[in-house]
Structure formats: structure tokens, C-alpha cells
Coordinates of C-alpha atoms in Angstrom, one line a residue:
Chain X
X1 CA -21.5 5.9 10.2
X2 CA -21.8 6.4 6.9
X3 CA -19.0 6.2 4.7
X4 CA -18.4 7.8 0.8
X5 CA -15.5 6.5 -0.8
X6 CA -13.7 8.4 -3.6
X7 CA -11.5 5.7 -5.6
X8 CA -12.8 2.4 -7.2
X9 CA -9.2 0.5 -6.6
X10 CA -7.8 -1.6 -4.7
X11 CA -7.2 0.8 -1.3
X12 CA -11.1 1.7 -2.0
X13 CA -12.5 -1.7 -2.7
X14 CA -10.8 -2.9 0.6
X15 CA -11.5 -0.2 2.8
X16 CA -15.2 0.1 1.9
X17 CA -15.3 -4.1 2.8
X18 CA -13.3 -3.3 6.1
X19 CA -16.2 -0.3 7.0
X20 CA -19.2 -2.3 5.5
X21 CA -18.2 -5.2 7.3
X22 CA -17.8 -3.3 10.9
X23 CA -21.4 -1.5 10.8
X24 CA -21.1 1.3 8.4
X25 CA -22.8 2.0 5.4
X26 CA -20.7 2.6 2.7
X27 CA -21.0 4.0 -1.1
X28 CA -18.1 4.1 -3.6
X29 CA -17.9 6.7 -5.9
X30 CA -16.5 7.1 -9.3
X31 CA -16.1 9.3 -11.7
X32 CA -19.0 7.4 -14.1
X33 CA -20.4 4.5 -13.1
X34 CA -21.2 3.0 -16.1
X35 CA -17.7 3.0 -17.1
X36 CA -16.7 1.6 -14.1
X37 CA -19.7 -1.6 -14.4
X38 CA -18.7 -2.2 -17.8
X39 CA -15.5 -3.3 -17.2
X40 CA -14.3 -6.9 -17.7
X41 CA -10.6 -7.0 -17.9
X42 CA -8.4 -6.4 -14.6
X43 CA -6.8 -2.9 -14.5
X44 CA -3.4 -1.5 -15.3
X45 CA -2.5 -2.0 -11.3
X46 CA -4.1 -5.9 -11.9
X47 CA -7.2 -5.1 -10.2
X48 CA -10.3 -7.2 -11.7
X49 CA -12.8 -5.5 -12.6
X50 CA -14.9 -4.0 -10.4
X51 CA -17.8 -5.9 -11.4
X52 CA -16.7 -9.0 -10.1
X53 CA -15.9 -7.5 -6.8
X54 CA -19.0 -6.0 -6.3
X55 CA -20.7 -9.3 -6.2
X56 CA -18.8 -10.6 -3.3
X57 CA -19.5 -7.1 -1.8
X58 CA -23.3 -6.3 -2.4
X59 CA -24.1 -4.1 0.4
X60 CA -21.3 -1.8 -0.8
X61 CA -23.4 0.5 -3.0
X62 CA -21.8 2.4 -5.8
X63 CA -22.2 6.0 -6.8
X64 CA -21.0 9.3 -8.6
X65 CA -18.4 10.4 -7.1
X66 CA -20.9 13.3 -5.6
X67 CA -22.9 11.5 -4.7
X68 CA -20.3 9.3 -3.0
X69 CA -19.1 13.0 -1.0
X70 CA -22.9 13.7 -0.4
X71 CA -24.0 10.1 1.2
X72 CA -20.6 10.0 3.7
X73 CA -20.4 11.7 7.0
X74 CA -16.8 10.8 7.1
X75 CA -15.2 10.7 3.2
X76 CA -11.9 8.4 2.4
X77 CA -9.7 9.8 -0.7
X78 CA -8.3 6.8 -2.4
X79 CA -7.7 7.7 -5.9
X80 CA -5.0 8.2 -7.7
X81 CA -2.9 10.9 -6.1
X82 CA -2.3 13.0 -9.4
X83 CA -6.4 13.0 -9.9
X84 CA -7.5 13.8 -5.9
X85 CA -8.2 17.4 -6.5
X86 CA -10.0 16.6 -9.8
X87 CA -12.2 14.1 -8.1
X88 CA -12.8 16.8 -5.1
X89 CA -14.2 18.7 -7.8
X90 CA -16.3 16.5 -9.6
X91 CA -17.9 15.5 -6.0
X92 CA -18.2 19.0 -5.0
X93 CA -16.4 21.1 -2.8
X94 CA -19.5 21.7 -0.4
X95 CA -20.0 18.0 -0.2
X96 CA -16.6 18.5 2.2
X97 CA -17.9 21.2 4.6
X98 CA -17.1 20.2 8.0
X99 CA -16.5 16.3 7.4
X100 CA -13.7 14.2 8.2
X101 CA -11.7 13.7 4.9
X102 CA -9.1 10.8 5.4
X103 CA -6.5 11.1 2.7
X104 CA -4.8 8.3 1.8
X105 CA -3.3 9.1 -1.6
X106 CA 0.3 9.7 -2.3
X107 CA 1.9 11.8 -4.9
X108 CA 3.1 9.8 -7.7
X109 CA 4.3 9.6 -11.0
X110 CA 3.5 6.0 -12.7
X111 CA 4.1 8.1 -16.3
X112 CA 7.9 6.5 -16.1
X113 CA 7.0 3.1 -15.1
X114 CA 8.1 1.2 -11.4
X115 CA 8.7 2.2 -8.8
X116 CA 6.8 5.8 -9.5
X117 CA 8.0 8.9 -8.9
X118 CA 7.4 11.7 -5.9
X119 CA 5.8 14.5 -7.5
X120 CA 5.3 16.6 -4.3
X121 CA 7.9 19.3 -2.6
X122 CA 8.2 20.4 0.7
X123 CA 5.2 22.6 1.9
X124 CA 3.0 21.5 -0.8
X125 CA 2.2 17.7 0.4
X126 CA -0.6 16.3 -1.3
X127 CA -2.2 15.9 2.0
X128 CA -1.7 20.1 2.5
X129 CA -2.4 20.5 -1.4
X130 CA -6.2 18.7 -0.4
X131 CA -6.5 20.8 2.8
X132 CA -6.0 24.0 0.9
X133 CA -8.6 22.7 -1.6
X134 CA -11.1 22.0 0.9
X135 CA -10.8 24.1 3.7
X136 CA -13.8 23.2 5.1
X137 CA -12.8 20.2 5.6
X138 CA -10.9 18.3 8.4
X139 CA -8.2 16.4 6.4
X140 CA -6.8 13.9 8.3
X141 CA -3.3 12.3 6.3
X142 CA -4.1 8.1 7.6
X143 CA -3.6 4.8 5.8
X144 CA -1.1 6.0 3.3
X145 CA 2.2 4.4 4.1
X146 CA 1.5 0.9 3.4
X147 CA -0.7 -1.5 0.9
X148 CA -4.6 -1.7 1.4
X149 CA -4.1 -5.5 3.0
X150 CA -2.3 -4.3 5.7
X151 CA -4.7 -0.7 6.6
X152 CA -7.5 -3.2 7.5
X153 CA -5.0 -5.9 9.1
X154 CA -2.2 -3.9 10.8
X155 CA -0.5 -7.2 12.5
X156 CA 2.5 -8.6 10.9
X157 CA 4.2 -11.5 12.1
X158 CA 7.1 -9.3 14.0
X159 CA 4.5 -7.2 15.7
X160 CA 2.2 -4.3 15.6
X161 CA 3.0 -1.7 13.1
X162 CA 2.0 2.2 13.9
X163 CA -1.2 4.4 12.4
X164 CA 1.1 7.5 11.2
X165 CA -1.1 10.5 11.0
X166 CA -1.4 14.1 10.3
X167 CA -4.1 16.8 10.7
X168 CA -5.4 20.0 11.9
X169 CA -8.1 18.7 14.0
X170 CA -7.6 17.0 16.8
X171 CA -10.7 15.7 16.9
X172 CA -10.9 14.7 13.7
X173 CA -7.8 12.6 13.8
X174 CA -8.9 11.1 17.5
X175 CA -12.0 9.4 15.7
X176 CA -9.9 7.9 12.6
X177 CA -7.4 6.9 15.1
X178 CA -10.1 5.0 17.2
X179 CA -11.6 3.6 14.1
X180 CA -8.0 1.9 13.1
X181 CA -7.8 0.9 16.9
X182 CA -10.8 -1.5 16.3
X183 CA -9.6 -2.5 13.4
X184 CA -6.0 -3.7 15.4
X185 CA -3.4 -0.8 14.7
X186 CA -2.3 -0.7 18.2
X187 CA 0.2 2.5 18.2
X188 CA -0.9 5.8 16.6
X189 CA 1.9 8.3 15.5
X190 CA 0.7 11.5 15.1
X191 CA 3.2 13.7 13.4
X192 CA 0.9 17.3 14.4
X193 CA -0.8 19.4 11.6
X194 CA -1.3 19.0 7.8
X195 CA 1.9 20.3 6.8
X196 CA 3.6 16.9 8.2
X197 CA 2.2 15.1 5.9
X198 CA 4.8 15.6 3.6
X199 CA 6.8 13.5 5.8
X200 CA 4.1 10.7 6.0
X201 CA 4.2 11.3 2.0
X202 CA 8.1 10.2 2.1
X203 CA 7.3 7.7 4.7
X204 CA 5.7 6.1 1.7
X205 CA 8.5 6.2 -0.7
X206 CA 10.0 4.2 1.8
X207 CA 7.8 1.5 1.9
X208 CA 7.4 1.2 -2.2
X209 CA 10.9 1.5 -2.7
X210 CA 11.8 -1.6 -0.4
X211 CA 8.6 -2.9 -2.0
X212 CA 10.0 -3.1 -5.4
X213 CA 13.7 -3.9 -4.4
X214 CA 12.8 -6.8 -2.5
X215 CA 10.1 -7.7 -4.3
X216 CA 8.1 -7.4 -0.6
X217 CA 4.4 -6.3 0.0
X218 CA 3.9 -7.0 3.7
X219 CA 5.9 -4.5 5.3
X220 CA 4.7 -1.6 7.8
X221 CA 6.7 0.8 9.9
X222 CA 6.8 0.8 13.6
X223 CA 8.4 3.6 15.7
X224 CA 9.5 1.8 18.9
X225 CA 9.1 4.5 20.9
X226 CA 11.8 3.7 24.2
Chain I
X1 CA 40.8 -0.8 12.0
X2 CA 42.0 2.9 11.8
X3 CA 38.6 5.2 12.2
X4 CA 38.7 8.8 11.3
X5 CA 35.9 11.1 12.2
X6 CA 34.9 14.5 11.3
X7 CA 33.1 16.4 14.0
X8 CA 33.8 16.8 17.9
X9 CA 29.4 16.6 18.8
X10 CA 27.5 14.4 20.0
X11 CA 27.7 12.1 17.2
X12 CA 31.7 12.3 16.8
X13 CA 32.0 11.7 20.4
X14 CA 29.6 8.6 21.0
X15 CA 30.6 7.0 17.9
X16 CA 34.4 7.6 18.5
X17 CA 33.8 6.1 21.8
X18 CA 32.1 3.2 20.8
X19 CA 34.9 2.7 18.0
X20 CA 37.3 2.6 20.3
X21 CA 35.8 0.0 22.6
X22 CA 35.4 -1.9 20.5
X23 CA 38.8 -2.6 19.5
X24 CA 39.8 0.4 16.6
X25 CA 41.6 3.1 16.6
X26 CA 40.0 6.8 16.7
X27 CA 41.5 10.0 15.4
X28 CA 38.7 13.2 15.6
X29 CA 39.2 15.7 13.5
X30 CA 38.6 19.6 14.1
X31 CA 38.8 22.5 12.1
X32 CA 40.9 24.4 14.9
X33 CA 42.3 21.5 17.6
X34 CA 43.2 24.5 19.6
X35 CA 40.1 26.1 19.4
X36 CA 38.3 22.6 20.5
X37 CA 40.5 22.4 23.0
X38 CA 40.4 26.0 24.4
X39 CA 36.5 25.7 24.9
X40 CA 35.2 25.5 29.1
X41 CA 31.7 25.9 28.5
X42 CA 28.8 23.7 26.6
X43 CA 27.6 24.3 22.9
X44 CA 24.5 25.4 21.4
X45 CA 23.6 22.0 21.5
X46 CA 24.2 21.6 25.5
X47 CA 27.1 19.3 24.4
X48 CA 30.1 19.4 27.1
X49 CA 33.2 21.2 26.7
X50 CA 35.8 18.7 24.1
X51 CA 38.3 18.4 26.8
X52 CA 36.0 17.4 29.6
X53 CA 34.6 14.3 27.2
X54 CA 38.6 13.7 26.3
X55 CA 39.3 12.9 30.2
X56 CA 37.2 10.2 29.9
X57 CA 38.1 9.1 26.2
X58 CA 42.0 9.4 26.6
X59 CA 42.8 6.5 23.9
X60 CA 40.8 8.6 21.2
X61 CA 42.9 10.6 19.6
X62 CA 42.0 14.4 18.3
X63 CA 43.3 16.3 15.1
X64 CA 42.9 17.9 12.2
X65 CA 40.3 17.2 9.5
X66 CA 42.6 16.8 7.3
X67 CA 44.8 14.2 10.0
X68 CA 41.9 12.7 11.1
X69 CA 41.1 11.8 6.9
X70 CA 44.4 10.6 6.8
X71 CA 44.1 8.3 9.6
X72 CA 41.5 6.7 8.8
X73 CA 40.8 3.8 6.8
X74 CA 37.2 4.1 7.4
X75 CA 36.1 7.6 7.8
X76 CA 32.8 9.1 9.3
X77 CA 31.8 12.0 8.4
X78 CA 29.6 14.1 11.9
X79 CA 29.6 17.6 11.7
X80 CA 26.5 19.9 11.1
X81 CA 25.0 18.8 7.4
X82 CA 25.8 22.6 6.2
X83 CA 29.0 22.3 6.9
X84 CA 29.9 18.5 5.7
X85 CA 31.1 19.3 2.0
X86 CA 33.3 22.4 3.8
X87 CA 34.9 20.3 6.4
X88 CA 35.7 17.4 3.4
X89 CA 37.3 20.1 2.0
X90 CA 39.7 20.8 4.5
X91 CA 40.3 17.9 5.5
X92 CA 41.5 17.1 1.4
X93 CA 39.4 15.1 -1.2
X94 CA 42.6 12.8 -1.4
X95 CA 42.5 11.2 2.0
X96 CA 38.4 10.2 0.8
X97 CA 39.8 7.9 -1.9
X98 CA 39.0 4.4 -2.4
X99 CA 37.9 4.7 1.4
X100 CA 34.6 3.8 3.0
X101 CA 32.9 7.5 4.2
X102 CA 29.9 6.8 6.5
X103 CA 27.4 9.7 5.7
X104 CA 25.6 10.5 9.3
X105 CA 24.6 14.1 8.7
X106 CA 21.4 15.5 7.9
X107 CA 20.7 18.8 5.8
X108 CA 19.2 20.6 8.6
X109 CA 18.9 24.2 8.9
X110 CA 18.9 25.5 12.6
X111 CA 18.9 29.4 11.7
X112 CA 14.8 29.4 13.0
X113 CA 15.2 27.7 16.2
X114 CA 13.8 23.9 16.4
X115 CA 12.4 21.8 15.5
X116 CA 15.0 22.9 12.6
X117 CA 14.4 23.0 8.5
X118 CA 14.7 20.3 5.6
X119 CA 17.1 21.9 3.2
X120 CA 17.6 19.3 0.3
X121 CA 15.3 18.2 -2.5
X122 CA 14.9 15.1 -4.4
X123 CA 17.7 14.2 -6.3
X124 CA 20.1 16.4 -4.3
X125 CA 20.2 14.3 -1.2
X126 CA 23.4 15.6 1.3
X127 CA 24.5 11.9 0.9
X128 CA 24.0 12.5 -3.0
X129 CA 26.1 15.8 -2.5
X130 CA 28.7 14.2 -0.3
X131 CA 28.7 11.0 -3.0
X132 CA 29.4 13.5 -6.3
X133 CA 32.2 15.7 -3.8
X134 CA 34.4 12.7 -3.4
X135 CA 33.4 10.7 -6.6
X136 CA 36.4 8.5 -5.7
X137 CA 35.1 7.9 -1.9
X138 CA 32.3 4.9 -1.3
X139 CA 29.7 6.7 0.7
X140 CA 27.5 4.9 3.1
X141 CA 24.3 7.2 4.2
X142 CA 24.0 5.3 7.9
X143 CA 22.9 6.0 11.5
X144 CA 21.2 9.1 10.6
X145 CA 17.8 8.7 11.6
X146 CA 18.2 8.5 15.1
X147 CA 20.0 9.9 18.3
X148 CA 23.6 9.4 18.6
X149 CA 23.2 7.1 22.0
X150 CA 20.9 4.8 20.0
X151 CA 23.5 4.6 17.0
X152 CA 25.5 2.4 19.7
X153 CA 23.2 1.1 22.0
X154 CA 19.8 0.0 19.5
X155 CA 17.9 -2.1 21.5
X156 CA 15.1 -0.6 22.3
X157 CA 12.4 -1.8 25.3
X158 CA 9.7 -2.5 22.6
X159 CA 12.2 -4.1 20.1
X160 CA 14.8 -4.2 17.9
X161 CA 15.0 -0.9 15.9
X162 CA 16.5 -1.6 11.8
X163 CA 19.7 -0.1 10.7
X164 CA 18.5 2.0 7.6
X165 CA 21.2 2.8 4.9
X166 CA 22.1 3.1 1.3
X167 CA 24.7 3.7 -0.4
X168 CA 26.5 2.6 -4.4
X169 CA 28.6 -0.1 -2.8
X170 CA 27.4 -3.4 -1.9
X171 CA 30.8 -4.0 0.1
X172 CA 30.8 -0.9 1.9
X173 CA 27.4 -1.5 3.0
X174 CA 28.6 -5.0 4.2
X175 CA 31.3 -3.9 6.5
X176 CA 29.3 -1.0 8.2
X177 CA 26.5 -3.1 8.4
X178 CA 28.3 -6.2 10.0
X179 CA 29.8 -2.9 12.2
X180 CA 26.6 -2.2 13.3
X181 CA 25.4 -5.6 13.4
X182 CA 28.4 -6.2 16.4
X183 CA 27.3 -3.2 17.9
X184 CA 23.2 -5.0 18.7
X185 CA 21.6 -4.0 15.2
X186 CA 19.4 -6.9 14.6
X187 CA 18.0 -6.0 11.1
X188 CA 19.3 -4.1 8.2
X189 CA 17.0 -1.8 5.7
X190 CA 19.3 -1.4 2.9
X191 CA 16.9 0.9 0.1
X192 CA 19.8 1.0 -2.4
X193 CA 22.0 3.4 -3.8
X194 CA 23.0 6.7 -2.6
X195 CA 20.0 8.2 -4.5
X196 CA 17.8 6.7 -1.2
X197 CA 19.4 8.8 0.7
X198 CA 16.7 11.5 0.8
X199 CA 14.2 9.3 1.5
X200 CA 17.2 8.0 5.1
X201 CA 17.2 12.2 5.5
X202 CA 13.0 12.6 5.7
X203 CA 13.3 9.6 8.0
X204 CA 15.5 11.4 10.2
X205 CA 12.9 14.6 9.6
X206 CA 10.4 12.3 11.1
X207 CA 12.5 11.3 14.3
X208 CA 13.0 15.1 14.8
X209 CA 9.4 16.4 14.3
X210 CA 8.5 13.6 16.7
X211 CA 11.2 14.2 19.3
X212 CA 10.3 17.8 19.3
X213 CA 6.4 17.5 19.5
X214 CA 6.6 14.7 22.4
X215 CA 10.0 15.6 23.7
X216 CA 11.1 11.9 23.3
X217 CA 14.4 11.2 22.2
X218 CA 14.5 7.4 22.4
X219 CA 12.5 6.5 19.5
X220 CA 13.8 4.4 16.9
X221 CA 12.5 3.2 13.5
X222 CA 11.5 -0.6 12.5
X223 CA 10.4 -2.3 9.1
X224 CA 8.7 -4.8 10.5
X225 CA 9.0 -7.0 7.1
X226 CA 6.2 -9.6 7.4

């Protein structure tokens, strides 16, 4: 499969290793590329610089971020969630036509400092805000709930977290599902259509605000079912 | 310890039951005892008839909010979210004072059939509400993200479900906790002050959307923290 990737950070970086490394082809795209090479400090979030990573990561190829839209059959949003739209429309809005678009951003405010703000109300998710943008596009709300380690290695030491999801297409969210499968997520969750991912959105608050009270990275929701 | 409750559902009951097992004493409190008492056929909800479920629960007593309030030294609060502040109201701020109030409800708005509305925003959580209502009261947002039979009997096939709550005081959340801990909570997810208690009220929207969708009512939530 081949694989664009909107987002140059750290849920980008680790998702396009995960794909790359399990027989995709990946490209990351980025707003300018030669922005992005030059840098030699580690980010505000304390990512190094992408350089660096890209060396340990060679067969991930790096792009605009149309022509990051254009090269994948299946596209992951992982920017920023107050610059998603903006990056849809740097890429192109046909570049989304009938492709799998899993959005993994969340909506929130870093403009006041840790732990960020929720910038979203109900019936305007961000994962509904980027299906209304792209309605073209299946938009399938995955991966956003926890921190990029755990996406690509679900198990914790208590057990086997859950792949919470929303969508419209069923289809669409059957093939990320089976994707995170093979990567070891072991129960999928899925909430129904677009408009719950508002609640996956929370679901998130939930995980960064334990995150920054306890000072704890490695957590992951499961819903025991019975 | 003297319990009071406020609300004669599902939740009043099954609590109030599993209160007075456990070696309190219950007082539930009504708006109208008469009226509570006078009913022969189930609720909206399909809950039983009051004085069918008092047959069987004779050592729980049943009054007035506002007796019910008085009685207790702990008091939990169980009626229908819209109606929580009302019922507080009647039952006196007074008898809230220096007390320990276990917040339960959920803003939920029924008026559209199921699976029911959302009807709070960020920053105006029901707990939040119920906190600034009874400034003098020490509100615990607990045991409202899952089914009333689950809020007594956690364990759960796949596991042990976590005991979410928040709440301004650390001792209040101690003594419910250790409560619930007697009761079979294994783990406790304790995401601050009352303020977290909309994130504890989009949890409970996530229970609810997933009941609905999969008609499953035995799910329960864990942080699997490592």
C-alpha cells in the first residue's frame, strides 16, 4: 500500500516507520521541505530534528505535503490539530477523492501552555470538521487517544488496550481496523459514524490529562466489554 | 455510616441496596413519598414499581429529599441530571454542608428518544454545576460512567474495570474510593478536580453510544496504566 503522511512529528515519524517497516511505501509530507531538512535543533514538543531521523529511516521518502496526498492510497493526518484543514488545503482537496483518510489529530490549544486546551464543541469534532472539508473522502477517526509509541505497540503490561474508531464507511474503517490488528491492537471499538468522534476527541483529554497529572505516558484505554 | 440518597431509579436503588449490605444505613429520598409509593406499574425506564423493590429492601428506609439530606452523612445524589440542582434544592442546601455528595448523574437529555443528548459544555460540567450549587458541600463526580449493577458488582469477565472520579477534595475522594475499593474496585482513575468532570460525563457518553449501538450493557472502562 502506499502511504502519504501529512505531519513531520513525532505521531508521523513513528507511523510512517511502523508502515514502511510492514511493506508499504510511505512518503511524509510537509508543508516545505527545505524547511523541514534544515533543521538542527529538536522541536518545541522535543522532537529532534527531522534530519536525524531520516537517516535511521531512509526508505521513508519525504515530500510536499501534495505531493504526500497525491503518492498515498490511504492518507494519515497527523499534524497539529489547529493546522489539519490548512494542510488539507495545501495538499489539495482532490488529492482526497475517494481515499481512506485516518485522522488522528486532536483539537488543541498549546497557546496557554500544558496540558492544552479542547478547542472543539459538540457536533463540530475535528474529525467531522475534516469530513466536511473533504467529503470525498472516507475519514476514518483512529489512533488518536493515545501517544505514537503505543498506536504501533498497543500491548501494555496489564493487557491489550482497544482501537477506538469512528467513520462513515464501513469499509473504510474495516481495512484500518485490520491494519492495527497486525500491528497487535486486539479489540476494536467502533463508536458508528463521524459525528462520534467527538467522543473519541474527549477520550483523549482523558488520556493527556492523567498524562500530565501523573506524569504517565504509557497509558491506553480498554473497554472490557462483559 | 448514615447514607442519604436522592433518587428512587435504578441507581438509588442498587446503590441503596449495596449500602445497606454492607453495613450503613439508607434513607431514599423522593420528591412526593406518597406519590413513590402510590406507583403499580414500571417507569419510562422499565424500572419496577418503588414498593415492589422496598419488599425486598425493607431495612432501607424512604423519605423526603429534604429527610433523606438530613440523614445522611454521606449523601448521593441519583436522579435524572436535569433535575439534580432541583431536587438539591428541595431537599435544602443546608443539609449539603461540610458533607461528602457523590455526583452520579449525567447531563442527559432524553426529550428525542435514545441514545439520549449531551447537554453540558466545557467548563460547565453537571458536577461543576452541582460543585458551585452547594459551595459548602465536597462533591465527588463517581460511578457515572457505567450501569448501576456494575457500580456494585465491577469485576468484569475480561478484567478489572477502574473507578473514574474527580472531585476538589483529596479526602472525599479517599473515603469513596476506599468505598468502592470494599465493594471489588481494583484501580482508581482519579483526573482531579471537579473541573474533570466533563471529561467523567463524555466517558459515560461513550458507555451510552456503545450500549445503544451493540445493545451491551456490561461494558466497563479500564486505564490500563503501563
Amino acid at each position: 500500500l502506499k502511504i502519504g503522511i501529512l505531519g513531520t512529528g513525532g505521531v508521523g515519524r513513528t507511523l510512517a516507520a511502523k508502515f514502511a517497516s510492514t511493506g508499504n511505501e510511505v512518503m511524509i509530507g510537509t508543508r516545505n521541505v527545505e524547511d523541514t531538512l534544515s533543521k538542527t535543533n529538536p522541536d518545541a514538543m522535543g522532537t529532534p530534528p527531522f534530519k536525524e531521523w531520516q537517516k535511521q529511516n531512509q526508505q521513508v521518502k519525504l515530500g510536499t505535503f501534495a505531493e504526500a496526498a497525491k503518492f498515498g492510497e490511504v492518507i494519515l493526518l497527523a499534524t497539529f490539530g489547529d493546522v489539519t484543514k490548512n494542510a488539507i488545503d495545501l495538499a489539495g482537496k482532490d488529492n482526497f477523492s475517494n481515499k481512506i483518510v485516518v485522522d488522528s489529530t486532536n483539537p488543541l490549544d498549546f497557546s496557554k501552555g500544558v496540558p492544552p486546551g479542547f478547542t472543539v464543541t459538540l457536533g463540530n469534532s475535528l474529525g467531522e470538521q475534516i469530513q466536511n472539508h473533504i467529503p470525498g473522502a472516507k475519514v476514518v477517526k483512529a489512533f488518536n487517544s493515545i501517544g505514537a509509541h503505543i498506536m504501533v505497540s498497543p500491548k501494555r503490561e496489564e493487557g491489550d488496550p482497544d482501537f477506538f474508531i469512528a467513520g462513515n464507511d464501513e469499509e473504510a474503517k474495516k481495512k484500518i481496523s485490520d491494519i492495527a490488528k497486525s500491528w497487535g491492537w486486539q479489540g476494536v471499538v467502533d463508536l458508528g459514524n463521524i459525528s462520534m468522534s467527538y467522543w473519541l476527541e474527549t477520550l483523549a483529554m482523558i488520556w493527556i490529562y492523567y498524562g500530565f497529572k501523573y506524569n504517565s505516558w504509557t497509558q491506553a484505554f480498554k473497554l472490557l466489554k462483559k
